[in-house]
């Protein structure tokens, strides 16, 4: 079971307008756009590299009860921000700040666990290759980019990406959905047409019969 969603932002620039602003060498616009896009989705973990996250996940899995699995529990809501301090990390003596700092650590480690479990591609485990098509159909591994690059001549944008086998995601969405997500910014007419065609193809598929749907749900919970 999965969901396809497109978010249209009211008043947003068109792909052509964005390209024109990027090629005009408007440095303030470039910085604002990069900050926005990097804040909306990412292709790396929050707390370290893949090996570190994997080690922490395996250790946590060994020492916690099955009922403590974060995928089996409602996401923990954040505490209220402290009205007296703007930087909670700098005031360890404040109880409200300490609760917020602890929740942020929980948020980051939980998101990293979900990304490692659900957003990390494995060509050996999936069906992305075949003798006829040896290249991964999901286009993994992705190019590792230490920073976002803007080509001011063409308006081409290559996003920062830290992990070659991790799909792009949004931290808050991953924390709430507790599953695989693919968050992409559509910055070209070609990408827009492709995703609309892809989504339309799914919408027009015949729906599953009720008994088939219930069997799928049962298999997910008994897996």
Tab-separated table of C-alpha atoms in Angstrom:
chain	number	residue	atom	x	y	z
A	1	UNK	CA	0.000	0.000	0.000
A	2	UNK	CA	1.379	3.389	-0.907
A	3	UNK	CA	0.365	6.963	-1.627
A	4	UNK	CA	1.317	9.474	-4.304
A	5	UNK	CA	0.942	13.169	-3.462
A	6	UNK	CA	1.796	16.376	-5.290
A	7	UNK	CA	1.890	19.659	-3.376
A	8	UNK	CA	1.296	22.783	-5.438
A	9	UNK	CA	2.595	25.875	-3.650
A	10	UNK	CA	0.420	28.938	-4.203
A	11	UNK	CA	2.370	31.840	-5.656
A	12	UNK	CA	5.463	29.724	-6.330
A	13	UNK	CA	7.711	30.541	-9.263
A	14	UNK	CA	7.418	28.387	-12.369
A	15	UNK	CA	10.382	26.183	-13.365
A	16	UNK	CA	11.220	28.663	-16.129
A	17	UNK	CA	11.119	31.630	-13.739
A	18	UNK	CA	13.418	29.770	-11.334
A	19	UNK	CA	15.814	28.977	-14.175
A	20	UNK	CA	15.852	32.626	-15.281
A	21	UNK	CA	16.639	33.800	-11.745
A	22	UNK	CA	19.432	31.225	-11.404
A	23	UNK	CA	21.042	32.175	-14.704
A	24	UNK	CA	20.839	35.879	-13.813
A	25	UNK	CA	23.539	35.217	-11.175
A	26	UNK	CA	21.267	36.478	-8.381
A	27	UNK	CA	23.336	35.191	-5.437
A	28	UNK	CA	20.706	36.052	-2.809
A	29	UNK	CA	18.064	34.095	-4.722
A	30	UNK	CA	20.437	31.158	-5.200
A	31	UNK	CA	21.188	30.998	-1.481
A	32	UNK	CA	17.514	31.287	-0.512
A	33	UNK	CA	16.495	28.579	-2.989
A	34	UNK	CA	19.257	26.203	-1.870
A	35	UNK	CA	18.424	26.759	1.815
A	36	UNK	CA	14.748	26.061	1.100
A	37	UNK	CA	15.360	22.914	-0.961
A	38	UNK	CA	17.936	21.480	1.453
A	39	UNK	CA	15.479	22.091	4.292
A	40	UNK	CA	12.636	20.384	2.404
A	41	UNK	CA	14.397	17.140	1.515
A	42	UNK	CA	17.734	15.422	1.999
A	43	UNK	CA	19.664	12.335	0.913
A	44	UNK	CA	21.718	11.682	4.048
A	45	UNK	CA	21.265	10.752	7.695
A	46	UNK	CA	20.841	13.278	10.503
A	47	UNK	CA	23.300	11.841	13.013
A	48	UNK	CA	26.177	10.350	11.024
A	49	UNK	CA	27.249	8.108	8.158
A	50	UNK	CA	25.582	4.835	7.193
A	51	UNK	CA	27.935	2.612	9.231
A	52	UNK	CA	27.347	4.619	12.423
A	53	UNK	CA	23.575	4.576	11.993
A	54	UNK	CA	23.562	0.847	11.245
A	55	UNK	CA	25.637	0.057	14.357
A	56	UNK	CA	23.317	2.108	16.583
A	57	UNK	CA	20.225	0.507	15.074
A	58	UNK	CA	21.516	-3.050	15.524
A	59	UNK	CA	22.492	-2.328	19.131
A	60	UNK	CA	19.119	-0.753	19.917
A	61	UNK	CA	17.305	-3.662	18.274
A	62	UNK	CA	19.120	-6.175	20.485
A	63	UNK	CA	18.356	-4.398	23.757
A	64	UNK	CA	14.778	-3.200	23.352
A	65	UNK	CA	11.496	-5.055	23.652
A	66	UNK	CA	9.475	-5.644	20.501
A	67	UNK	CA	6.763	-3.356	21.872
A	68	UNK	CA	9.308	-0.503	21.926
A	69	UNK	CA	9.809	-0.668	18.169
A	70	UNK	CA	9.036	2.924	17.022
A	71	UNK	CA	7.035	1.605	14.052
A	72	UNK	CA	4.571	0.032	16.509
A	73	UNK	CA	4.002	3.220	18.510
A	74	UNK	CA	2.510	6.640	17.900
A	75	UNK	CA	5.266	9.210	17.211
A	76	UNK	CA	6.251	11.085	20.356
A	77	UNK	CA	5.099	14.702	20.159
A	78	UNK	CA	7.589	17.501	20.893
A	79	UNK	CA	7.408	19.391	24.201
A	80	UNK	CA	6.617	23.088	24.233
A	81	UNK	CA	9.507	25.418	23.534
A	82	UNK	CA	10.977	27.231	26.505
A	83	UNK	CA	9.764	30.864	26.454
A	84	UNK	CA	12.841	32.054	28.354
A	85	UNK	CA	15.682	30.720	26.177
A	86	UNK	CA	16.265	30.904	22.424
A	87	UNK	CA	19.018	28.260	22.401
A	88	UNK	CA	17.940	25.267	24.533
A	89	UNK	CA	21.259	23.446	23.932
A	90	UNK	CA	23.082	26.270	25.737
A	91	UNK	CA	20.974	26.104	28.910
A	92	UNK	CA	21.293	22.554	30.336
A	93	UNK	CA	20.081	23.722	33.736
A	94	UNK	CA	16.606	24.551	32.397
A	95	UNK	CA	14.142	21.641	32.663
A	96	UNK	CA	12.044	22.800	29.690
A	97	UNK	CA	15.127	23.207	27.508
A	98	UNK	CA	16.435	19.786	28.565
A	99	UNK	CA	13.153	18.123	27.582
A	100	UNK	CA	13.265	19.791	24.166
A	101	UNK	CA	16.905	18.795	23.599
A	102	UNK	CA	16.108	15.200	24.584
A	103	UNK	CA	13.169	15.124	22.162
A	104	UNK	CA	15.313	16.474	19.329
A	105	UNK	CA	17.824	13.672	19.938
A	106	UNK	CA	14.959	11.165	19.926
A	107	UNK	CA	13.598	12.689	16.706
A	108	UNK	CA	16.957	12.512	14.898
A	109	UNK	CA	17.750	8.954	15.972
A	110	UNK	CA	14.224	7.763	15.135
A	111	UNK	CA	14.282	9.362	11.689
A	112	UNK	CA	17.689	7.820	10.987
A	113	UNK	CA	16.380	4.392	11.998
A	114	UNK	CA	13.397	4.720	9.659
A	115	UNK	CA	15.614	5.910	6.810
A	116	UNK	CA	18.006	3.000	7.368
A	117	UNK	CA	15.149	0.489	7.488
A	118	UNK	CA	12.863	1.856	4.793
A	119	UNK	CA	14.591	4.461	2.604
A	120	UNK	CA	17.829	2.612	1.907
A	121	UNK	CA	17.826	0.835	-1.446
A	122	UNK	CA	19.239	-2.666	-1.849
A	123	UNK	CA	19.596	-3.989	-5.385
A	124	UNK	CA	20.141	-7.549	-4.106
A	125	UNK	CA	16.841	-7.530	-2.214
A	126	UNK	CA	14.604	-5.947	-4.837
A	127	UNK	CA	13.620	-6.508	-8.440
A	128	UNK	CA	15.405	-3.544	-9.945
A	129	UNK	CA	17.747	-5.575	-12.154
A	130	UNK	CA	17.395	-8.397	-14.638
A	131	UNK	CA	19.618	-10.193	-17.164
A	132	UNK	CA	18.077	-8.016	-19.845
A	133	UNK	CA	18.407	-4.772	-17.846
A	134	UNK	CA	21.524	-5.026	-15.626
A	135	UNK	CA	21.349	-1.380	-14.534
A	136	UNK	CA	19.270	-0.525	-11.456
A	137	UNK	CA	15.826	0.674	-12.569
A	138	UNK	CA	15.618	2.876	-9.467
A	139	UNK	CA	18.835	4.687	-10.542
A	140	UNK	CA	20.943	3.608	-7.572
A	141	UNK	CA	23.580	4.274	-6.448
A	142	UNK	CA	22.999	8.036	-6.525
A	143	UNK	CA	25.831	10.491	-7.045
A	144	UNK	CA	27.308	11.705	-3.760
A	145	UNK	CA	27.398	15.503	-3.643
A	146	UNK	CA	29.043	17.297	-0.716
A	147	UNK	CA	27.136	20.492	-1.495
A	148	UNK	CA	24.410	21.733	-3.815
A	149	UNK	CA	25.778	22.992	-7.127
A	150	UNK	CA	24.216	25.626	-9.382
A	151	UNK	CA	25.259	25.982	-13.016
A	152	UNK	CA	24.673	29.683	-13.648
A	153	UNK	CA	24.887	29.241	-17.419
A	154	UNK	CA	22.109	26.669	-17.763
A	155	UNK	CA	20.204	27.061	-14.478
A	156	UNK	CA	20.892	23.389	-13.735
A	157	UNK	CA	20.715	22.442	-10.059
A	158	UNK	CA	22.394	19.368	-8.547
A	159	UNK	CA	21.254	18.777	-4.975
A	160	UNK	CA	23.494	17.851	-2.071
A	161	UNK	CA	23.327	14.093	-1.413
A	162	UNK	CA	25.350	12.282	1.246
A	163	UNK	CA	24.425	8.591	0.939
A	164	UNK	CA	24.528	6.783	-2.439
A	165	UNK	CA	21.851	4.210	-1.505
A	166	UNK	CA	19.462	6.488	0.419
A	167	UNK	CA	16.390	7.923	-1.281
A	168	UNK	CA	15.565	11.594	-0.722
A	169	UNK	CA	13.140	12.218	2.129
A	170	UNK	CA	11.710	14.870	4.444
A	171	UNK	CA	12.543	14.424	8.144
A	172	UNK	CA	9.138	15.435	9.553
A	173	UNK	CA	7.229	13.339	7.011
A	174	UNK	CA	9.399	10.283	7.680
A	175	UNK	CA	8.955	10.704	11.452
A	176	UNK	CA	5.163	10.805	11.093
A	177	UNK	CA	4.711	8.204	8.330
A	178	UNK	CA	7.209	5.650	9.728
A	179	UNK	CA	7.768	4.204	6.265
A	180	UNK	CA	9.548	4.647	2.956
A	181	UNK	CA	9.055	8.065	1.379
A	182	UNK	CA	10.399	9.726	-1.749
A	183	UNK	CA	10.344	13.528	-1.612
A	184	UNK	CA	11.435	15.329	-4.763
A	185	UNK	CA	11.339	18.947	-5.879
A	186	UNK	CA	10.032	19.216	-9.442
A	187	UNK	CA	12.104	21.976	-11.010
A	188	UNK	CA	11.607	21.231	-14.702
A	189	UNK	CA	8.710	20.848	-17.095
A	190	UNK	CA	9.938	17.364	-17.990
A	191	UNK	CA	9.880	16.243	-14.346
A	192	UNK	CA	6.399	17.694	-13.864
A	193	UNK	CA	5.025	15.871	-16.915
A	194	UNK	CA	6.688	12.612	-15.878
A	195	UNK	CA	5.292	12.589	-12.339
A	196	UNK	CA	1.803	13.596	-13.519
A	197	UNK	CA	1.823	10.746	-16.041
A	198	UNK	CA	3.118	8.322	-13.399
A	199	UNK	CA	0.495	9.352	-10.841
A	200	UNK	CA	-2.309	9.304	-13.406
A	201	UNK	CA	-1.330	5.756	-14.342
A	202	UNK	CA	-1.821	4.680	-10.721
A	203	UNK	CA	-5.090	6.573	-10.292
A	204	UNK	CA	-6.631	4.880	-13.321
A	205	UNK	CA	-5.709	1.351	-12.196
A	206	UNK	CA	-8.668	-0.775	-11.050
A	207	UNK	CA	-9.051	-0.911	-7.283
A	208	UNK	CA	-8.309	-4.004	-5.205
A	209	UNK	CA	-11.130	-6.234	-4.024
A	210	UNK	CA	-11.961	-5.912	-0.326
A	211	UNK	CA	-10.773	-9.400	0.636
A	212	UNK	CA	-7.487	-8.823	-1.216
A	213	UNK	CA	-6.983	-5.517	0.592
A	214	UNK	CA	-7.594	-7.151	3.984
A	215	UNK	CA	-5.114	-9.937	3.217
A	216	UNK	CA	-2.457	-7.341	2.358
A	217	UNK	CA	-3.087	-5.444	5.602
A	218	UNK	CA	-2.903	-8.695	7.583
A	219	UNK	CA	0.381	-9.684	5.939
A	220	UNK	CA	1.927	-6.301	6.839
A	221	UNK	CA	1.153	-6.726	10.551
A	222	UNK	CA	2.164	-10.404	10.704
A	223	UNK	CA	5.374	-10.016	8.667
